[in-house]
Amino acid sequence: MDNQTTVPYFLLLEFSATRQLQLLCFFLFFVLYLAITIANLLIVCAIAFEQELHRPMYFFLMNLALQDVGSVSVIVPKSMLNSLIGIRYISYFGCVVQVFLFISFLGSNVSLLTVMAYDRYVAICHPLHYEKVMNWKACTEMMILVWVTSLLYGMLHTTGTFSILFCSNVNQFFCEVPQLLKLSCSGFNLVEVGIIVASVIAGLGCCTFIIVSYAMIFNAMQRIPSEHGRQKALSTCIPHLIVVFMFFLNGFFAYLRPQSNTPSYLDFGLTVMYSLLPPLFNPIIYSMRNKNIKYILSKLCRFYTSSEKMAN
């Protein structure tokens, strides 16, 4: 490999050389992917088709569900295909696209969780100004900003990552940036180092904003006179707090752990945790803690069941 333009493909992590175990991996990923897709699309359908849920909080939640479907769709189908047909490679261009889309969805997830914290801050700390501040124009502009900045971030990260020379194989089931950086023949690229530093600063900034927002929210809750009012305000914050905690905790474990030069089940497990488990649990957390979503989902299930009976 004289330079990165001559690399035709990357070899991904091989789960097992045994055909039966490869098919087992395909089945497990298929079940997990199906569960994530169905759960998140149910949330999207419930919010899109129910007028009662056409509010900023649910608008942001719908976008979060779409991002979760997008992030897993970038990495899981290729891994399933490799396990099914018994191969382990991904083309150079395919790896570029995978990194770009996955990083873009990851960045949009961080930005959107920050926007959702701001939404809860305005709703609880400034309820009289909520409709004026969080109008549909403002919400749409926020989402456009989230998507545009995330795509730009993904483009910068991808450009920095693939400007290095590669010498080895990827010790993971998809093109993960930390694993790709370990393949460098020429050491760290200064551009990518700068992007990583900027990413850490931006991530800490979002995390700090969320912490400060909730500190002010909990302070405002203490001034709510009724117990019912405090419980109602808290119930709208708990799902978001759980999702934020899961996201950042998994991210810290995945990217701040010492990187090994050989593949291990621990590395694989941590990567699955931060890339696949949050998209699976996010809709479950929001639907379990939100009475409106539970009610709409039960209506959808009853409608589907009655339609099946009429068809039979």
CSV table of C-alpha atoms in Angstrom, one decimal:
chain,number,residue,atom,x,y,z
A,1,MET,CA,0.0,0.0,0.0
A,2,ASP,CA,1.9,3.0,-1.2
A,3,ASN,CA,-0.8,5.5,-0.4
A,4,GLN,CA,-4.4,5.5,0.6
A,5,THR,CA,-5.7,5.8,-3.0
A,6,THR,CA,-4.4,2.2,-3.7
A,7,VAL,CA,-6.4,0.6,-0.8
A,8,PRO,CA,-9.3,-1.2,-2.5
A,9,TYR,CA,-11.0,-2.4,0.7
A,10,PHE,CA,-10.8,-2.8,4.4
A,11,LEU,CA,-11.1,-6.2,6.3
A,12,LEU,CA,-13.6,-5.9,9.2
A,13,LEU,CA,-13.6,-7.9,12.4
A,14,GLU,CA,-14.4,-11.5,11.8
A,15,PHE,CA,-16.9,-12.8,14.4
A,16,SER,CA,-16.0,-16.4,13.7
A,17,ALA,CA,-14.6,-18.7,11.0
A,18,THR,CA,-17.4,-21.2,11.8
A,19,ARG,CA,-20.3,-21.0,9.4
A,20,GLN,CA,-22.9,-21.8,12.1
A,21,LEU,CA,-21.7,-18.9,14.3
A,22,GLN,CA,-21.7,-16.5,11.4
A,23,LEU,CA,-25.3,-17.3,10.7
A,24,LEU,CA,-26.0,-16.9,14.5
A,25,CYS,CA,-24.4,-13.4,14.3
A,26,PHE,CA,-26.6,-12.6,11.3
A,27,PHE,CA,-29.7,-13.7,13.2
A,28,LEU,CA,-28.8,-11.7,16.3
A,29,PHE,CA,-28.1,-8.5,14.4
A,30,PHE,CA,-31.2,-9.0,12.3
A,31,VAL,CA,-33.4,-9.3,15.4
A,32,LEU,CA,-31.7,-6.3,17.0
A,33,TYR,CA,-32.0,-4.2,13.9
A,34,LEU,CA,-35.7,-5.1,13.4
A,35,ALA,CA,-36.5,-4.2,17.0
A,36,ILE,CA,-34.7,-0.8,16.8
A,37,THR,CA,-36.4,0.0,13.5
A,38,ILE,CA,-39.9,-1.0,14.5
A,39,ALA,CA,-39.7,0.7,17.9
A,40,ASN,CA,-38.4,4.0,16.5
A,41,LEU,CA,-40.8,4.1,13.5
A,42,LEU,CA,-43.7,3.5,15.8
A,43,ILE,CA,-42.7,6.6,17.7
A,44,VAL,CA,-42.4,8.5,14.4
A,45,CYS,CA,-45.8,7.3,13.2
A,46,ALA,CA,-47.5,8.1,16.5
A,47,ILE,CA,-46.2,11.7,16.5
A,48,ALA,CA,-46.7,12.3,12.8
A,49,PHE,CA,-50.3,11.1,12.6
A,50,GLU,CA,-51.7,12.3,16.0
A,51,GLN,CA,-52.6,16.0,16.2
A,52,GLU,CA,-52.3,16.0,20.0
A,53,LEU,CA,-48.6,15.3,19.7
A,54,HIS,CA,-47.8,18.1,17.3
A,55,ARG,CA,-45.8,20.0,19.9
A,56,PRO,CA,-42.1,21.0,20.0
A,57,MET,CA,-41.1,18.3,22.5
A,58,TYR,CA,-42.6,15.6,20.3
A,59,PHE,CA,-41.3,17.2,17.2
A,60,PHE,CA,-37.7,16.9,18.5
A,61,LEU,CA,-38.4,13.3,19.8
A,62,MET,CA,-39.6,12.3,16.3
A,63,ASN,CA,-36.3,13.6,14.8
A,64,LEU,CA,-34.4,11.7,17.5
A,65,ALA,CA,-36.2,8.5,16.5
A,66,LEU,CA,-35.3,9.2,12.8
A,67,GLN,CA,-31.7,9.8,13.7
A,68,ASP,CA,-31.6,6.5,15.6
A,69,VAL,CA,-33.0,4.6,12.7
A,70,GLY,CA,-30.4,6.3,10.4
A,71,SER,CA,-27.4,5.5,12.6
A,72,VAL,CA,-28.1,1.8,12.9
A,73,SER,CA,-29.0,1.5,9.2
A,74,VAL,CA,-25.6,2.8,8.3
A,75,ILE,CA,-23.7,0.0,10.1
A,76,VAL,CA,-25.9,-3.0,10.8
A,77,PRO,CA,-27.1,-4.1,7.3
A,78,LYS,CA,-23.5,-4.3,6.0
A,79,SER,CA,-22.5,-6.4,9.0
A,80,MET,CA,-25.5,-8.6,8.5
A,81,LEU,CA,-24.7,-9.1,4.9
A,82,ASN,CA,-21.1,-10.0,5.6
A,83,SER,CA,-22.2,-12.6,8.2
A,84,LEU,CA,-24.8,-14.0,5.8
A,85,ILE,CA,-22.5,-14.6,2.8
A,86,GLY,CA,-19.4,-15.3,4.8
A,87,ILE,CA,-17.2,-12.4,3.9
A,88,ARG,CA,-15.6,-9.6,6.0
A,89,TYR,CA,-14.6,-6.8,3.7
A,90,ILE,CA,-15.9,-3.3,3.0
A,91,SER,CA,-14.8,-1.2,0.0
A,92,TYR,CA,-12.8,1.9,0.6
A,93,PHE,CA,-15.6,4.1,-0.7
A,94,GLY,CA,-18.1,2.2,1.4
A,95,CYS,CA,-16.0,2.8,4.5
A,96,VAL,CA,-15.9,6.5,3.7
A,97,VAL,CA,-19.6,6.7,3.3
A,98,GLN,CA,-20.1,4.7,6.5
A,99,VAL,CA,-17.9,7.0,8.6
A,100,PHE,CA,-19.5,10.1,7.1
A,101,LEU,CA,-23.1,9.1,7.8
A,102,PHE,CA,-22.4,7.5,11.2
A,103,ILE,CA,-20.5,10.5,12.5
A,104,SER,CA,-23.1,12.9,11.1
A,105,PHE,CA,-25.9,11.0,12.9
A,106,LEU,CA,-23.8,10.9,16.1
A,107,GLY,CA,-23.2,14.6,15.9
A,108,SER,CA,-26.9,15.4,15.2
A,109,ASN,CA,-27.8,13.2,18.2
A,110,VAL,CA,-25.6,15.3,20.6
A,111,SER,CA,-26.9,18.6,19.1
A,112,LEU,CA,-30.6,17.4,19.3
A,113,LEU,CA,-30.2,16.3,22.9
A,114,THR,CA,-28.9,19.8,23.7
A,115,VAL,CA,-31.8,21.4,21.9
A,116,MET,CA,-34.3,19.2,23.8
A,117,ALA,CA,-32.7,20.3,27.1
A,118,TYR,CA,-33.2,23.9,26.0
A,119,ASP,CA,-36.9,23.1,25.2
A,120,ARG,CA,-37.4,21.7,28.7
A,121,TYR,CA,-35.7,24.7,30.2
A,122,VAL,CA,-38.0,27.2,28.5
A,123,ALA,CA,-41.1,25.1,29.2
A,124,ILE,CA,-40.4,24.9,33.0
A,125,CYS,CA,-38.5,28.1,33.8
A,126,HIS,CA,-40.3,30.4,31.4
A,127,PRO,CA,-43.8,28.8,30.8
A,128,LEU,CA,-45.5,32.1,29.9
A,129,HIS,CA,-43.0,32.7,27.1
A,130,TYR,CA,-42.9,29.1,25.8
A,131,GLU,CA,-45.2,29.4,22.9
A,132,LYS,CA,-43.5,32.6,21.7
A,133,VAL,CA,-39.9,31.3,22.1
A,134,MET,CA,-40.5,27.7,20.9
A,135,ASN,CA,-42.8,28.4,17.9
A,136,TRP,CA,-42.8,26.2,14.9
A,137,LYS,CA,-40.5,28.6,12.9
A,138,ALA,CA,-37.9,28.5,15.7
A,139,CYS,CA,-38.2,24.7,16.1
A,140,THR,CA,-37.7,24.2,12.3
A,141,GLU,CA,-34.7,26.6,12.2
A,142,MET,CA,-33.2,24.7,15.2
A,143,MET,CA,-33.6,21.3,13.4
A,144,ILE,CA,-32.2,22.7,10.1
A,145,LEU,CA,-29.2,24.0,12.1
A,146,VAL,CA,-28.8,20.6,13.8
A,147,TRP,CA,-28.7,18.7,10.5
A,148,VAL,CA,-26.5,21.2,8.6
A,149,THR,CA,-23.9,21.4,11.4
A,150,SER,CA,-23.9,17.6,11.8
A,151,LEU,CA,-23.3,17.1,8.1
A,152,LEU,CA,-20.5,19.6,8.1
A,153,TYR,CA,-19.0,17.9,11.2
A,154,GLY,CA,-19.3,14.5,9.5
A,155,MET,CA,-17.6,15.9,6.4
A,156,LEU,CA,-14.7,17.4,8.3
A,157,HIS,CA,-14.2,14.2,10.4
A,158,THR,CA,-14.3,12.0,7.3
A,159,THR,CA,-11.8,14.2,5.5
A,160,GLY,CA,-9.4,14.2,8.4
A,161,THR,CA,-9.7,10.5,8.9
A,162,PHE,CA,-9.1,9.5,5.3
A,163,SER,CA,-6.2,11.9,4.7
A,164,ILE,CA,-3.9,9.4,6.5
A,165,LEU,CA,-2.1,6.3,5.1
A,166,PHE,CA,-3.6,3.0,6.1
A,167,CYS,CA,-1.6,-0.2,6.8
A,168,SER,CA,-3.8,-2.8,8.5
A,169,ASN,CA,-7.3,-4.1,9.0
A,170,VAL,CA,-10.2,-2.8,11.1
A,171,ASN,CA,-10.6,-4.6,14.4
A,172,GLN,CA,-14.4,-3.8,14.6
A,173,PHE,CA,-17.6,-4.8,12.9
A,174,PHE,CA,-17.9,-1.4,11.1
A,175,CYS,CA,-15.6,1.4,10.1
A,176,GLU,CA,-15.1,3.0,13.5
A,177,VAL,CA,-13.0,6.2,13.6
A,178,PRO,CA,-10.7,5.2,16.6
A,179,GLN,CA,-10.0,1.9,14.9
A,180,LEU,CA,-9.2,3.5,11.6
A,181,LEU,CA,-6.8,6.0,13.2
A,182,LYS,CA,-4.9,3.0,14.7
A,183,LEU,CA,-4.2,1.8,11.1
A,184,SER,CA,-2.2,4.9,10.3
A,185,CYS,CA,1.3,4.3,8.7
A,186,SER,CA,2.4,7.9,9.1
A,187,GLY,CA,1.2,8.8,12.6
A,188,PHE,CA,-1.6,11.1,13.5
A,189,ASN,CA,-2.7,13.7,10.9
A,190,LEU,CA,-2.7,17.2,12.4
A,191,VAL,CA,-6.0,18.0,10.7
A,192,GLU,CA,-7.7,15.0,12.4
A,193,VAL,CA,-6.1,15.8,15.7
A,194,GLY,CA,-7.5,19.3,15.5
A,195,ILE,CA,-11.0,18.0,14.6
A,196,ILE,CA,-10.8,15.5,17.6
A,197,VAL,CA,-9.9,18.3,20.0
A,198,ALA,CA,-12.7,20.5,18.6
A,199,SER,CA,-15.1,17.6,18.9
A,200,VAL,CA,-14.2,17.0,22.6
A,201,ILE,CA,-14.6,20.7,23.3
A,202,ALA,CA,-17.9,20.8,21.5
A,203,GLY,CA,-19.1,17.7,23.3
A,204,LEU,CA,-18.1,19.0,26.7
A,205,GLY,CA,-19.8,22.3,25.8
A,206,CYS,CA,-23.1,20.5,25.0
A,207,CYS,CA,-22.8,18.4,28.2
A,208,THR,CA,-22.2,21.6,30.3
A,209,PHE,CA,-25.2,23.3,28.7
A,210,ILE,CA,-27.4,20.4,29.5
A,211,ILE,CA,-26.2,20.2,33.1
A,212,VAL,CA,-26.6,24.0,33.7
A,213,SER,CA,-30.1,23.8,32.1
A,214,TYR,CA,-31.2,21.1,34.4
A,215,ALA,CA,-29.7,22.8,37.4
A,216,MET,CA,-31.9,25.8,36.6
A,217,ILE,CA,-34.9,23.5,35.8
A,218,PHE,CA,-34.7,21.7,39.2
A,219,ASN,CA,-34.3,25.1,40.9
A,220,ALA,CA,-37.5,26.3,39.2
A,221,MET,CA,-39.3,23.1,40.2
A,222,GLN,CA,-38.8,23.9,43.8
A,223,ARG,CA,-40.9,27.1,43.3
A,224,ILE,CA,-43.9,25.3,41.8
A,225,PRO,CA,-46.5,25.4,44.6
A,226,SER,CA,-48.4,22.2,43.9
A,227,GLU,CA,-47.0,18.6,44.3
A,228,HIS,CA,-48.9,17.6,41.2
A,229,GLY,CA,-47.2,20.4,39.2
A,230,ARG,CA,-43.8,19.4,40.3
A,231,GLN,CA,-44.4,15.7,39.5
A,232,LYS,CA,-45.7,16.7,36.0
A,233,ALA,CA,-42.7,18.8,35.3
A,234,LEU,CA,-40.3,16.1,36.5
A,235,SER,CA,-42.0,13.5,34.4
A,236,THR,CA,-41.3,15.4,31.2
A,237,CYS,CA,-37.6,15.7,32.2
A,238,ILE,CA,-36.8,12.1,33.4
A,239,PRO,CA,-36.9,10.4,30.0
A,240,HIS,CA,-34.6,13.0,28.4
A,241,LEU,CA,-32.2,12.8,31.4
A,242,ILE,CA,-32.0,9.0,31.1
A,243,VAL,CA,-31.3,9.2,27.4
A,244,VAL,CA,-28.6,11.9,27.8
A,245,PHE,CA,-27.0,9.9,30.6
A,246,MET,CA,-27.0,6.7,28.5
A,247,PHE,CA,-25.6,8.4,25.5
A,248,PHE,CA,-22.7,10.2,27.2
A,249,LEU,CA,-21.8,7.3,29.4
A,250,ASN,CA,-21.7,4.9,26.5
A,251,GLY,CA,-19.7,7.4,24.5
A,252,PHE,CA,-17.1,7.9,27.3
A,253,PHE,CA,-16.7,4.2,27.7
A,254,ALA,CA,-16.3,3.7,23.9
A,255,TYR,CA,-13.9,6.5,23.1
A,256,LEU,CA,-12.0,7.2,26.3
A,257,ARG,CA,-11.1,3.6,27.1
A,258,PRO,CA,-7.5,2.4,26.3
A,259,GLN,CA,-7.4,1.2,22.7
A,260,SER,CA,-5.9,-2.3,22.2
A,261,ASN,CA,-4.1,-3.3,19.1
A,262,THR,CA,-5.8,-6.7,18.9
A,263,PRO,CA,-9.5,-7.4,18.7
A,264,SER,CA,-11.3,-8.4,21.9
A,265,TYR,CA,-14.8,-9.2,23.0
A,266,LEU,CA,-14.6,-6.2,25.4
A,267,ASP,CA,-14.0,-3.8,22.5
A,268,PHE,CA,-16.8,-5.4,20.5
A,269,GLY,CA,-19.2,-5.3,23.4
A,270,LEU,CA,-18.6,-1.7,24.2
A,271,THR,CA,-19.0,-0.7,20.5
A,272,VAL,CA,-22.3,-2.5,20.4
A,273,MET,CA,-23.4,-0.8,23.6
A,274,TYR,CA,-22.7,2.8,22.4
A,275,SER,CA,-23.8,2.3,18.8
A,276,LEU,CA,-26.9,0.0,19.1
A,277,LEU,CA,-28.3,0.0,22.6
A,278,PRO,CA,-29.2,3.7,22.8
A,279,PRO,CA,-31.3,3.6,19.6
A,280,LEU,CA,-33.1,0.5,21.0
A,281,PHE,CA,-33.8,1.9,24.5
A,282,ASN,CA,-34.6,5.5,23.6
A,283,PRO,CA,-38.1,4.8,22.2
A,284,ILE,CA,-38.8,2.4,25.1
A,285,ILE,CA,-37.8,5.0,27.7
A,286,TYR,CA,-39.9,7.7,26.2
A,287,SER,CA,-43.0,5.5,25.6
A,288,MET,CA,-42.8,4.1,29.2
A,289,ARG,CA,-42.6,7.5,30.9
A,290,ASN,CA,-45.0,9.4,28.6
A,291,LYS,CA,-48.7,8.8,29.0
A,292,ASN,CA,-49.6,10.5,25.7
A,293,ILE,CA,-47.2,8.3,23.6
A,294,LYS,CA,-48.4,5.2,25.4
A,295,TYR,CA,-52.0,6.1,24.7
A,296,ILE,CA,-51.3,6.8,21.0
A,297,LEU,CA,-49.3,3.6,20.6
A,298,SER,CA,-52.1,1.6,22.2
A,299,LYS,CA,-54.5,3.2,19.7
A,300,LEU,CA,-52.3,2.2,16.8
A,301,CYS,CA,-52.0,-1.4,18.1
A,302,ARG,CA,-55.8,-1.6,18.5
A,303,PHE,CA,-56.3,-0.2,15.0
A,304,TYR,CA,-53.9,-2.7,13.5
A,305,THR,CA,-55.5,-5.6,15.4
A,306,SER,CA,-59.0,-4.6,14.3
A,307,SER,CA,-57.8,-4.2,10.7
A,308,GLU,CA,-56.3,-7.7,10.8
A,309,LYS,CA,-59.5,-9.2,12.1
A,310,MET,CA,-61.5,-7.5,9.4
A,311,ALA,CA,-59.1,-8.7,6.7
A,312,ASN,CA,-59.5,-12.3,7.9
